[in-house]
């Protein structure tokens, strides 16, 4: 791994090789695609290429996917130009802005850019737009691409657009834009890639610590070149924290002095700047543990070793549940290549991938565009606010799935942003929708804020919306401490606890357990949200009651109203969801209606559990006012096992879930009959004489139906028996009333008079024997009927008795004086002729007092 670790000067960057080609292309056309590898300098040098270009009349706006990148790149370009940040070069992010009257180059996040276009769709003061790191493909950057394209094709042919990426399907984008592609060849230095020998089930932080140990041990023993700074990629802040702990231990064991630093979007600007600052590894070696914020745009000088967990948190939309989910997933091959490239920026490097080659081969080539993965309601609202009338026909590089467009449309209809009857090809925002579009938040939160502004509680709802928009400021605060924040009379509400937490933060009264940075950011967001709706209603219109807050949240989340079924259990009913329950950390306790402000998923795909970590209880009356059509009533019958009677009740349902039940005196009805029939089936009600009389009769009927199919006699199938049972239950509400009725009458009445007589004749209950004894006949479908009698009763009967007009012979059991079978036969004549003579002498000897013929 030989090579200099000195960062290249701007003039030495690979992008400089195509400087004139870029400038010529910009002069000849208003669109250009630039493909350049990670670390080539495209993010910092391209704006400078255009700064003095005659074809660029106006500001140069550079879109970056992350706030950290926008801020640090602006600072770097300003330093290279020898100016103060906010002079020639500035930046704009959601909570921070450093621009002035002389600013020509502005680094902005893609979401900010789209919102600025709502105010100035033609970008009147902009001469060029650079869409940097386009391969990250956020919805906002896809929308920005389409909007700039539309502006160029209408009144801004002079507006220049450059799309840049390190890994890009350039040919496809080139065809979409109808422009030239310029490629800056090669990475600065080669990077050696290493994989695990086989898949591992260890945690990513343990794998990373092991890989770091091998790097530092080899260096400490003089078995490898200088590893430079080490950059470790992890999917989120929790994994970064665990990795930092393990990394410090690994460095200590190797005896190498290193500084371990985290790098993610939740850190303060000072903490972020410290992680990306240029430091000579020979003087102070660093291990930087970062999310994919360090994958592109940001170049950390001196990194020669990358350890990659190969994971990232990816937003995906689940149309079946109508929500975005954030899942840890393997990164694509393209992202892995991006990450590896960070090691070859200033010298030859190595990248240690914490997965096997076989696993690598199974990875996706590219990360799917966000427009194919997440909720489209925000994008639809934004584009409609810019005058786009047909969202599906917007110039998308990759058109969204029609099903998900319909889902986004339904969300906006539910929120009142568009009319339900508006044609898809000519959709316009309602006044409500236009107001929502001015709020920099998800349409649900925007709708809640618009309603809050009208009711007079915008400050309170803005704080709640801010807590839901980004990092949860209450994440580290214990539940008891959150409860203590609530005022007397407040319901146990996750939303109100966060609102009170931020209200204190606004007064600089920070809770000891709260994340101060998260609280400060949420306060900034709440102030921004309040400003966005301040023109909707006069400030004198004030109603800061909990009821007004509840009304506002219901307006924003009409399809996220849940009903907690019991106080003692967490289970909830939520329309369209199977398994829903309040999360353990939720403060909501009592049964009743609540707004599910945040929804999470867990478990395997086939059995997902939906949990609600942030909820707000709301009065039923407000839900009924807002969603009257969601309520229905029905009368139901139910069984009381203690009284052994049917009870009736009137139930109120919300989206099919029972929310109220009122008992009513039971009266005979089809519903009551059906409930009693069910209890007969289950055995809880025993019908009088069923085993003694009904079962034998049913067996006789079924046998006759089997012997004489041409008669079409019923067979007492389940549905036919239910008719009989219902007849017995008619007029009854209690078990004892049913049990008092003779069941056999109803069972026999299911047949016509003629069929009853036919069954009696063809399957008699008994057969009269020669000596006057009636032998009972037992019937079972599919088997011959059976009879049993003492041997003396058979005297004078030469042939086997038959039924069914002589078609069916009985199986007879010939009993001895002790009533034990002497013989079972279906051929009585053979018994008399062959067997009886042999056993008669023995029978006479044993039973001398009996008649033996």
JSON list of N, CA and C in Angstrom, two decimals, residues 248-308:
[
{"chain": "A", "resi": 248, "resn": "UNK", "atom": "N", "xyz": [-12.47, 1.14, 19.94]},
{"chain": "A", "resi": 248, "resn": "UNK", "atom": "CA", "xyz": [-11.53, 1.64, 20.95]},
{"chain": "A", "resi": 248, "resn": "UNK", "atom": "C", "xyz": [-10.83, 0.48, 21.65]},
{"chain": "A", "resi": 249, "resn": "UNK", "atom": "N", "xyz": [-11.61, -0.57, 21.93]},
{"chain": "A", "resi": 249, "resn": "UNK", "atom": "CA", "xyz": [-11.02, -1.75, 22.57]},
{"chain": "A", "resi": 249, "resn": "UNK", "atom": "C", "xyz": [-10.00, -2.41, 21.64]},
{"chain": "A", "resi": 250, "resn": "UNK", "atom": "N", "xyz": [-10.35, -2.53, 20.36]},
{"chain": "A", "resi": 250, "resn": "UNK", "atom": "CA", "xyz": [-9.45, -3.18, 19.39]},
{"chain": "A", "resi": 250, "resn": "UNK", "atom": "C", "xyz": [-8.15, -2.39, 19.25]},
{"chain": "A", "resi": 251, "resn": "UNK", "atom": "N", "xyz": [-8.25, -1.06, 19.18]},
{"chain": "A", "resi": 251, "resn": "UNK", "atom": "CA", "xyz": [-7.05, -0.23, 19.05]},
{"chain": "A", "resi": 251, "resn": "UNK", "atom": "C", "xyz": [-6.16, -0.34, 20.28]},
{"chain": "A", "resi": 252, "resn": "UNK", "atom": "N", "xyz": [-6.79, -0.39, 21.45]},
{"chain": "A", "resi": 252, "resn": "UNK", "atom": "CA", "xyz": [-6.02, -0.50, 22.70]},
{"chain": "A", "resi": 252, "resn": "UNK", "atom": "C", "xyz": [-5.25, -1.82, 22.74]},
{"chain": "A", "resi": 253, "resn": "UNK", "atom": "N", "xyz": [-5.89, -2.90, 22.32]},
{"chain": "A", "resi": 253, "resn": "UNK", "atom": "CA", "xyz": [-5.24, -4.21, 22.33]},
{"chain": "A", "resi": 253, "resn": "UNK", "atom": "C", "xyz": [-4.09, -4.27, 21.33]},
{"chain": "A", "resi": 254, "resn": "UNK", "atom": "N", "xyz": [-4.25, -3.57, 20.20]},
{"chain": "A", "resi": 254, "resn": "UNK", "atom": "CA", "xyz": [-3.20, -3.57, 19.18]},
{"chain": "A", "resi": 254, "resn": "UNK", "atom": "C", "xyz": [-2.06, -2.64, 19.55]},
{"chain": "A", "resi": 255, "resn": "UNK", "atom": "N", "xyz": [-2.29, -1.78, 20.55]},
{"chain": "A", "resi": 255, "resn": "UNK", "atom": "CA", "xyz": [-1.26, -0.84, 20.96]},
{"chain": "A", "resi": 255, "resn": "UNK", "atom": "C", "xyz": [-1.07, 0.30, 19.98]},
{"chain": "A", "resi": 256, "resn": "UNK", "atom": "N", "xyz": [-2.12, 0.62, 19.23]},
{"chain": "A", "resi": 256, "resn": "UNK", "atom": "CA", "xyz": [-2.05, 1.71, 18.25]},
{"chain": "A", "resi": 256, "resn": "UNK", "atom": "C", "xyz": [-2.90, 2.86, 18.77]},
{"chain": "A", "resi": 257, "resn": "UNK", "atom": "N", "xyz": [-2.34, 4.04, 18.80]},
{"chain": "A", "resi": 257, "resn": "UNK", "atom": "CA", "xyz": [-3.04, 5.22, 19.30]},
{"chain": "A", "resi": 257, "resn": "UNK", "atom": "C", "xyz": [-3.95, 5.75, 18.19]},
{"chain": "A", "resi": 258, "resn": "UNK", "atom": "N", "xyz": [-5.25, 5.65, 18.39]},
{"chain": "A", "resi": 258, "resn": "UNK", "atom": "CA", "xyz": [-6.20, 6.16, 17.39]},
{"chain": "A", "resi": 258, "resn": "UNK", "atom": "C", "xyz": [-7.27, 6.99, 18.08]},
{"chain": "A", "resi": 259, "resn": "UNK", "atom": "N", "xyz": [-7.86, 7.87, 17.30]},
{"chain": "A", "resi": 259, "resn": "UNK", "atom": "CA", "xyz": [-9.02, 8.64, 17.75]},
{"chain": "A", "resi": 259, "resn": "UNK", "atom": "C", "xyz": [-10.24, 8.09, 17.03]},
{"chain": "A", "resi": 260, "resn": "UNK", "atom": "N", "xyz": [-11.22, 7.60, 17.78]},
{"chain": "A", "resi": 260, "resn": "UNK", "atom": "CA", "xyz": [-12.42, 7.01, 17.20]},
{"chain": "A", "resi": 260, "resn": "UNK", "atom": "C", "xyz": [-13.53, 8.05, 17.19]},
{"chain": "A", "resi": 261, "resn": "UNK", "atom": "N", "xyz": [-14.07, 8.34, 16.01]},
{"chain": "A", "resi": 261, "resn": "UNK", "atom": "CA", "xyz": [-15.07, 9.40, 15.86]},
{"chain": "A", "resi": 261, "resn": "UNK", "atom": "C", "xyz": [-16.31, 8.88, 15.13]},
{"chain": "A", "resi": 262, "resn": "UNK", "atom": "N", "xyz": [-17.50, 9.20, 15.61]},
{"chain": "A", "resi": 262, "resn": "UNK", "atom": "CA", "xyz": [-18.72, 8.87, 14.86]},
{"chain": "A", "resi": 262, "resn": "UNK", "atom": "C", "xyz": [-19.00, 9.94, 13.81]},
{"chain": "A", "resi": 263, "resn": "UNK", "atom": "N", "xyz": [-19.78, 9.58, 12.79]},
{"chain": "A", "resi": 263, "resn": "UNK", "atom": "CA", "xyz": [-20.17, 10.55, 11.77]},
{"chain": "A", "resi": 263, "resn": "UNK", "atom": "C", "xyz": [-21.55, 10.16, 11.25]},
{"chain": "A", "resi": 264, "resn": "UNK", "atom": "N", "xyz": [-22.55, 10.95, 11.65]},
{"chain": "A", "resi": 264, "resn": "UNK", "atom": "CA", "xyz": [-23.92, 10.75, 11.13]},
{"chain": "A", "resi": 264, "resn": "UNK", "atom": "C", "xyz": [-24.68, 12.06, 11.23]},
{"chain": "A", "resi": 265, "resn": "UNK", "atom": "N", "xyz": [-25.84, 12.11, 10.64]},
{"chain": "A", "resi": 265, "resn": "UNK", "atom": "CA", "xyz": [-26.58, 13.36, 10.52]},
{"chain": "A", "resi": 265, "resn": "UNK", "atom": "C", "xyz": [-27.11, 13.92, 11.81]},
{"chain": "A", "resi": 266, "resn": "UNK", "atom": "N", "xyz": [-27.14, 13.12, 12.89]},
{"chain": "A", "resi": 266, "resn": "UNK", "atom": "CA", "xyz": [-27.70, 13.59, 14.16]},
{"chain": "A", "resi": 266, "resn": "UNK", "atom": "C", "xyz": [-26.69, 14.33, 15.02]},
{"chain": "A", "resi": 267, "resn": "UNK", "atom": "N", "xyz": [-25.43, 14.38, 14.60]},
{"chain": "A", "resi": 267, "resn": "UNK", "atom": "CA", "xyz": [-24.40, 15.05, 15.39]},
{"chain": "A", "resi": 267, "resn": "UNK", "atom": "C", "xyz": [-24.46, 16.56, 15.19]},
{"chain": "A", "resi": 268, "resn": "UNK", "atom": "N", "xyz": [-23.83, 17.30, 16.08]},
{"chain": "A", "resi": 268, "resn": "UNK", "atom": "CA", "xyz": [-23.74, 18.74, 15.92]},
{"chain": "A", "resi": 268, "resn": "UNK", "atom": "C", "xyz": [-22.80, 19.06, 14.75]},
{"chain": "A", "resi": 269, "resn": "UNK", "atom": "N", "xyz": [-22.93, 20.24, 14.14]},
{"chain": "A", "resi": 269, "resn": "UNK", "atom": "CA", "xyz": [-22.00, 20.61, 13.06]},
{"chain": "A", "resi": 269, "resn": "UNK", "atom": "C", "xyz": [-20.53, 20.52, 13.49]},
{"chain": "A", "resi": 270, "resn": "UNK", "atom": "N", "xyz": [-20.23, 20.90, 14.73]},
{"chain": "A", "resi": 270, "resn": "UNK", "atom": "CA", "xyz": [-18.84, 20.83, 15.20]},
{"chain": "A", "resi": 270, "resn": "UNK", "atom": "C", "xyz": [-18.35, 19.39, 15.23]},
{"chain": "A", "resi": 271, "resn": "UNK", "atom": "N", "xyz": [-19.21, 18.47, 15.70]},
{"chain": "A", "resi": 271, "resn": "UNK", "atom": "CA", "xyz": [-18.82, 17.06, 15.75]},
{"chain": "A", "resi": 271, "resn": "UNK", "atom": "C", "xyz": [-18.63, 16.49, 14.34]},
{"chain": "A", "resi": 272, "resn": "UNK", "atom": "N", "xyz": [-19.50, 16.90, 13.42]},
{"chain": "A", "resi": 272, "resn": "UNK", "atom": "CA", "xyz": [-19.37, 16.45, 12.03]},
{"chain": "A", "resi": 272, "resn": "UNK", "atom": "C", "xyz": [-18.08, 16.99, 11.41]},
{"chain": "A", "resi": 273, "resn": "UNK", "atom": "N", "xyz": [-17.83, 18.28, 11.61]},
{"chain": "A", "resi": 273, "resn": "UNK", "atom": "CA", "xyz": [-16.64, 18.90, 11.04]},
{"chain": "A", "resi": 273, "resn": "UNK", "atom": "C", "xyz": [-15.36, 18.24, 11.57]},
{"chain": "A", "resi": 274, "resn": "UNK", "atom": "N", "xyz": [-15.39, 17.87, 12.84]},
{"chain": "A", "resi": 274, "resn": "UNK", "atom": "CA", "xyz": [-14.21, 17.23, 13.44]},
{"chain": "A", "resi": 274, "resn": "UNK", "atom": "C", "xyz": [-13.91, 15.91, 12.74]},
{"chain": "A", "resi": 275, "resn": "UNK", "atom": "N", "xyz": [-14.98, 15.16, 12.39]},
{"chain": "A", "resi": 275, "resn": "UNK", "atom": "CA", "xyz": [-14.79, 13.86, 11.77]},
{"chain": "A", "resi": 275, "resn": "UNK", "atom": "C", "xyz": [-14.25, 13.96, 10.35]},
{"chain": "A", "resi": 276, "resn": "UNK", "atom": "N", "xyz": [-14.60, 15.04, 9.62]},
{"chain": "A", "resi": 276, "resn": "UNK", "atom": "CA", "xyz": [-14.19, 15.13, 8.22]},
{"chain": "A", "resi": 276, "resn": "UNK", "atom": "C", "xyz": [-12.99, 16.05, 8.02]},
{"chain": "A", "resi": 277, "resn": "UNK", "atom": "N", "xyz": [-12.48, 16.64, 9.10]},
{"chain": "A", "resi": 277, "resn": "UNK", "atom": "CA", "xyz": [-11.36, 17.56, 8.97]},
{"chain": "A", "resi": 277, "resn": "UNK", "atom": "C", "xyz": [-10.10, 16.84, 8.50]},
{"chain": "A", "resi": 278, "resn": "UNK", "atom": "N", "xyz": [-9.27, 17.57, 7.77]},
{"chain": "A", "resi": 278, "resn": "UNK", "atom": "CA", "xyz": [-8.00, 17.01, 7.26]},
{"chain": "A", "resi": 278, "resn": "UNK", "atom": "C", "xyz": [-6.98, 16.93, 8.40]},
{"chain": "A", "resi": 279, "resn": "UNK", "atom": "N", "xyz": [-6.56, 15.70, 8.71]},
{"chain": "A", "resi": 279, "resn": "UNK", "atom": "CA", "xyz": [-5.54, 15.47, 9.73]},
{"chain": "A", "resi": 279, "resn": "UNK", "atom": "C", "xyz": [-4.57, 14.43, 9.18]},
{"chain": "A", "resi": 280, "resn": "UNK", "atom": "N", "xyz": [-3.27, 14.69, 9.34]},
{"chain": "A", "resi": 280, "resn": "UNK", "atom": "CA", "xyz": [-2.26, 13.74, 8.86]},
{"chain": "A", "resi": 280, "resn": "UNK", "atom": "C", "xyz": [-2.30, 12.49, 9.74]},
{"chain": "A", "resi": 281, "resn": "UNK", "atom": "N", "xyz": [-2.54, 11.31, 9.14]},
{"chain": "A", "resi": 281, "resn": "UNK", "atom": "CA", "xyz": [-2.57, 10.07, 9.94]},
{"chain": "A", "resi": 281, "resn": "UNK", "atom": "C", "xyz": [-1.31, 9.83, 10.73]},
{"chain": "A", "resi": 282, "resn": "UNK", "atom": "N", "xyz": [-0.18, 10.34, 10.22]},
{"chain": "A", "resi": 282, "resn": "UNK", "atom": "CA", "xyz": [1.09, 10.12, 10.94]},
{"chain": "A", "resi": 282, "resn": "UNK", "atom": "C", "xyz": [1.10, 10.89, 12.27]},
{"chain": "A", "resi": 283, "resn": "UNK", "atom": "N", "xyz": [0.31, 11.96, 12.35]},
{"chain": "A", "resi": 283, "resn": "UNK", "atom": "CA", "xyz": [0.27, 12.76, 13.57]},
{"chain": "A", "resi": 283, "resn": "UNK", "atom": "C", "xyz": [-0.89, 12.35, 14.49]},
{"chain": "A", "resi": 284, "resn": "UNK", "atom": "N", "xyz": [-2.03, 12.03, 13.88]},
{"chain": "A", "resi": 284, "resn": "UNK", "atom": "CA", "xyz": [-3.19, 11.64, 14.68]},
{"chain": "A", "resi": 284, "resn": "UNK", "atom": "C", "xyz": [-4.06, 10.71, 13.84]},
{"chain": "A", "resi": 285, "resn": "UNK", "atom": "N", "xyz": [-3.91, 9.40, 14.08]},
{"chain": "A", "resi": 285, "resn": "UNK", "atom": "CA", "xyz": [-4.65, 8.42, 13.28]},
{"chain": "A", "resi": 285, "resn": "UNK", "atom": "C", "xyz": [-6.10, 8.37, 13.76]},
{"chain": "A", "resi": 286, "resn": "UNK", "atom": "N", "xyz": [-7.00, 8.24, 12.78]},
{"chain": "A", "resi": 286, "resn": "UNK", "atom": "CA", "xyz": [-8.42, 8.25, 13.13]},
{"chain": "A", "resi": 286, "resn": "UNK", "atom": "C", "xyz": [-9.15, 7.01, 12.60]},
{"chain": "A", "resi": 287, "resn": "UNK", "atom": "N", "xyz": [-10.16, 6.61, 13.35]},
{"chain": "A", "resi": 287, "resn": "UNK", "atom": "CA", "xyz": [-11.14, 5.62, 12.89]},
{"chain": "A", "resi": 287, "resn": "UNK", "atom": "C", "xyz": [-12.48, 6.36, 12.88]},
{"chain": "A", "resi": 288, "resn": "UNK", "atom": "N", "xyz": [-13.03, 6.57, 11.70]},
{"chain": "A", "resi": 288, "resn": "UNK", "atom": "CA", "xyz": [-14.31, 7.28, 11.57]},
{"chain": "A", "resi": 288, "resn": "UNK", "atom": "C", "xyz": [-15.38, 6.25, 11.26]},
{"chain": "A", "resi": 289, "resn": "UNK", "atom": "N", "xyz": [-16.40, 6.20, 12.10]},
{"chain": "A", "resi": 289, "resn": "UNK", "atom": "CA", "xyz": [-17.51, 5.24, 11.93]},
{"chain": "A", "resi": 289, "resn": "UNK", "atom": "C", "xyz": [-18.72, 6.04, 11.45]},
{"chain": "A", "resi": 290, "resn": "UNK", "atom": "N", "xyz": [-19.14, 5.77, 10.21]},
{"chain": "A", "resi": 290, "resn": "UNK", "atom": "CA", "xyz": [-20.12, 6.64, 9.57]},
{"chain": "A", "resi": 290, "resn": "UNK", "atom": "C", "xyz": [-21.28, 5.85, 8.95]},
{"chain": "A", "resi": 291, "resn": "UNK", "atom": "N", "xyz": [-22.38, 6.55, 8.75]},
{"chain": "A", "resi": 291, "resn": "UNK", "atom": "CA", "xyz": [-23.47, 6.02, 7.93]},
{"chain": "A", "resi": 291, "resn": "UNK", "atom": "C", "xyz": [-23.12, 6.28, 6.48]},
{"chain": "A", "resi": 292, "resn": "UNK", "atom": "N", "xyz": [-24.07, 6.02, 5.57]},
{"chain": "A", "resi": 292, "resn": "UNK", "atom": "CA", "xyz": [-23.75, 6.27, 4.17]},
{"chain": "A", "resi": 292, "resn": "UNK", "atom": "C", "xyz": [-23.69, 7.75, 3.83]},
{"chain": "A", "resi": 293, "resn": "UNK", "atom": "N", "xyz": [-23.74, 8.62, 4.86]},
{"chain": "A", "resi": 293, "resn": "UNK", "atom": "CA", "xyz": [-23.48, 10.04, 4.63]},
{"chain": "A", "resi": 293, "resn": "UNK", "atom": "C", "xyz": [-22.06, 10.23, 4.08]},
{"chain": "A", "resi": 294, "resn": "UNK", "atom": "N", "xyz": [-21.15, 9.28, 4.38]},
{"chain": "A", "resi": 294, "resn": "UNK", "atom": "CA", "xyz": [-19.76, 9.36, 3.91]},
{"chain": "A", "resi": 294, "resn": "UNK", "atom": "C", "xyz": [-19.54, 8.56, 2.63]},
{"chain": "A", "resi": 295, "resn": "UNK", "atom": "N", "xyz": [-20.64, 8.04, 2.06]},
{"chain": "A", "resi": 295, "resn": "UNK", "atom": "CA", "xyz": [-20.48, 7.19, 0.88]},
{"chain": "A", "resi": 295, "resn": "UNK", "atom": "C", "xyz": [-20.12, 8.01, -0.36]},
{"chain": "A", "resi": 296, "resn": "UNK", "atom": "N", "xyz": [-20.75, 9.17, -0.49]},
{"chain": "A", "resi": 296, "resn": "UNK", "atom": "CA", "xyz": [-20.48, 10.03, -1.63]},
{"chain": "A", "resi": 296, "resn": "UNK", "atom": "C", "xyz": [-20.39, 11.47, -1.16]},
{"chain": "A", "resi": 297, "resn": "UNK", "atom": "N", "xyz": [-20.02, 12.36, -2.05]},
{"chain": "A", "resi": 297, "resn": "UNK", "atom": "CA", "xyz": [-19.92, 13.81, -1.78]},
{"chain": "A", "resi": 297, "resn": "UNK", "atom": "C", "xyz": [-18.79, 14.14, -0.81]},
{"chain": "A", "resi": 298, "resn": "UNK", "atom": "N", "xyz": [-18.89, 13.58, 0.42]},
{"chain": "A", "resi": 298, "resn": "UNK", "atom": "CA", "xyz": [-17.87, 13.89, 1.42]},
{"chain": "A", "resi": 298, "resn": "UNK", "atom": "C", "xyz": [-16.62, 13.06, 1.18]},
{"chain": "A", "resi": 299, "resn": "UNK", "atom": "N", "xyz": [-15.49, 13.71, 1.11]},
{"chain": "A", "resi": 299, "resn": "UNK", "atom": "CA", "xyz": [-14.21, 13.01, 1.02]},
{"chain": "A", "resi": 299, "resn": "UNK", "atom": "C", "xyz": [-13.43, 13.32, 2.29]},
{"chain": "A", "resi": 300, "resn": "UNK", "atom": "N", "xyz": [-13.08, 12.28, 3.02]},
{"chain": "A", "resi": 300, "resn": "UNK", "atom": "CA", "xyz": [-12.32, 12.46, 4.25]},
{"chain": "A", "resi": 300, "resn": "UNK", "atom": "C", "xyz": [-10.85, 12.23, 3.92]},
{"chain": "A", "resi": 301, "resn": "UNK", "atom": "N", "xyz": [-10.02, 13.27, 3.95]},
{"chain": "A", "resi": 301, "resn": "UNK", "atom": "CA", "xyz": [-8.61, 13.13, 3.56]},
{"chain": "A", "resi": 301, "resn": "UNK", "atom": "C", "xyz": [-7.88, 12.11, 4.43]},
{"chain": "A", "resi": 302, "resn": "UNK", "atom": "N", "xyz": [-7.00, 11.35, 3.78]},
{"chain": "A", "resi": 302, "resn": "UNK", "atom": "CA", "xyz": [-6.13, 10.43, 4.50]},
{"chain": "A", "resi": 302, "resn": "UNK", "atom": "C", "xyz": [-6.71, 9.05, 4.72]},
{"chain": "A", "resi": 303, "resn": "UNK", "atom": "N", "xyz": [-7.94, 8.78, 4.27]},
{"chain": "A", "resi": 303, "resn": "UNK", "atom": "CA", "xyz": [-8.52, 7.44, 4.44]},
{"chain": "A", "resi": 303, "resn": "UNK", "atom": "C", "xyz": [-7.89, 6.49, 3.44]},
{"chain": "A", "resi": 304, "resn": "UNK", "atom": "N", "xyz": [-7.29, 5.42, 3.94]},
{"chain": "A", "resi": 304, "resn": "UNK", "atom": "CA", "xyz": [-6.71, 4.41, 3.06]},
{"chain": "A", "resi": 304, "resn": "UNK", "atom": "C", "xyz": [-7.27, 3.02, 3.35]},
{"chain": "A", "resi": 305, "resn": "UNK", "atom": "N", "xyz": [-8.11, 2.94, 4.37]},
{"chain": "A", "resi": 305, "resn": "UNK", "atom": "CA", "xyz": [-8.74, 1.65, 4.69]},
{"chain": "A", "resi": 305, "resn": "UNK", "atom": "C", "xyz": [-10.23, 1.87, 4.93]},
{"chain": "A", "resi": 306, "resn": "UNK", "atom": "N", "xyz": [-11.04, 1.08, 4.24]},
{"chain": "A", "resi": 306, "resn": "UNK", "atom": "CA", "xyz": [-12.49, 1.09, 4.44]},
{"chain": "A", "resi": 306, "resn": "UNK", "atom": "C", "xyz": [-12.91, -0.28, 4.96]},
{"chain": "A", "resi": 307, "resn": "UNK", "atom": "N", "xyz": [-13.70, -0.27, 6.02]},
{"chain": "A", "resi": 307, "resn": "UNK", "atom": "CA", "xyz": [-14.33, -1.50, 6.54]},
{"chain": "A", "resi": 307, "resn": "UNK", "atom": "C", "xyz": [-15.82, -1.30, 6.37]},
{"chain": "A", "resi": 308, "resn": "UNK", "atom": "N", "xyz": [-16.44, -2.15, 5.60]},
{"chain": "A", "resi": 308, "resn": "UNK", "atom": "CA", "xyz": [-17.83, -1.93, 5.20]},
{"chain": "A", "resi": 308, "resn": "UNK", "atom": "C", "xyz": [-18.73, -3.06, 5.71]}
]
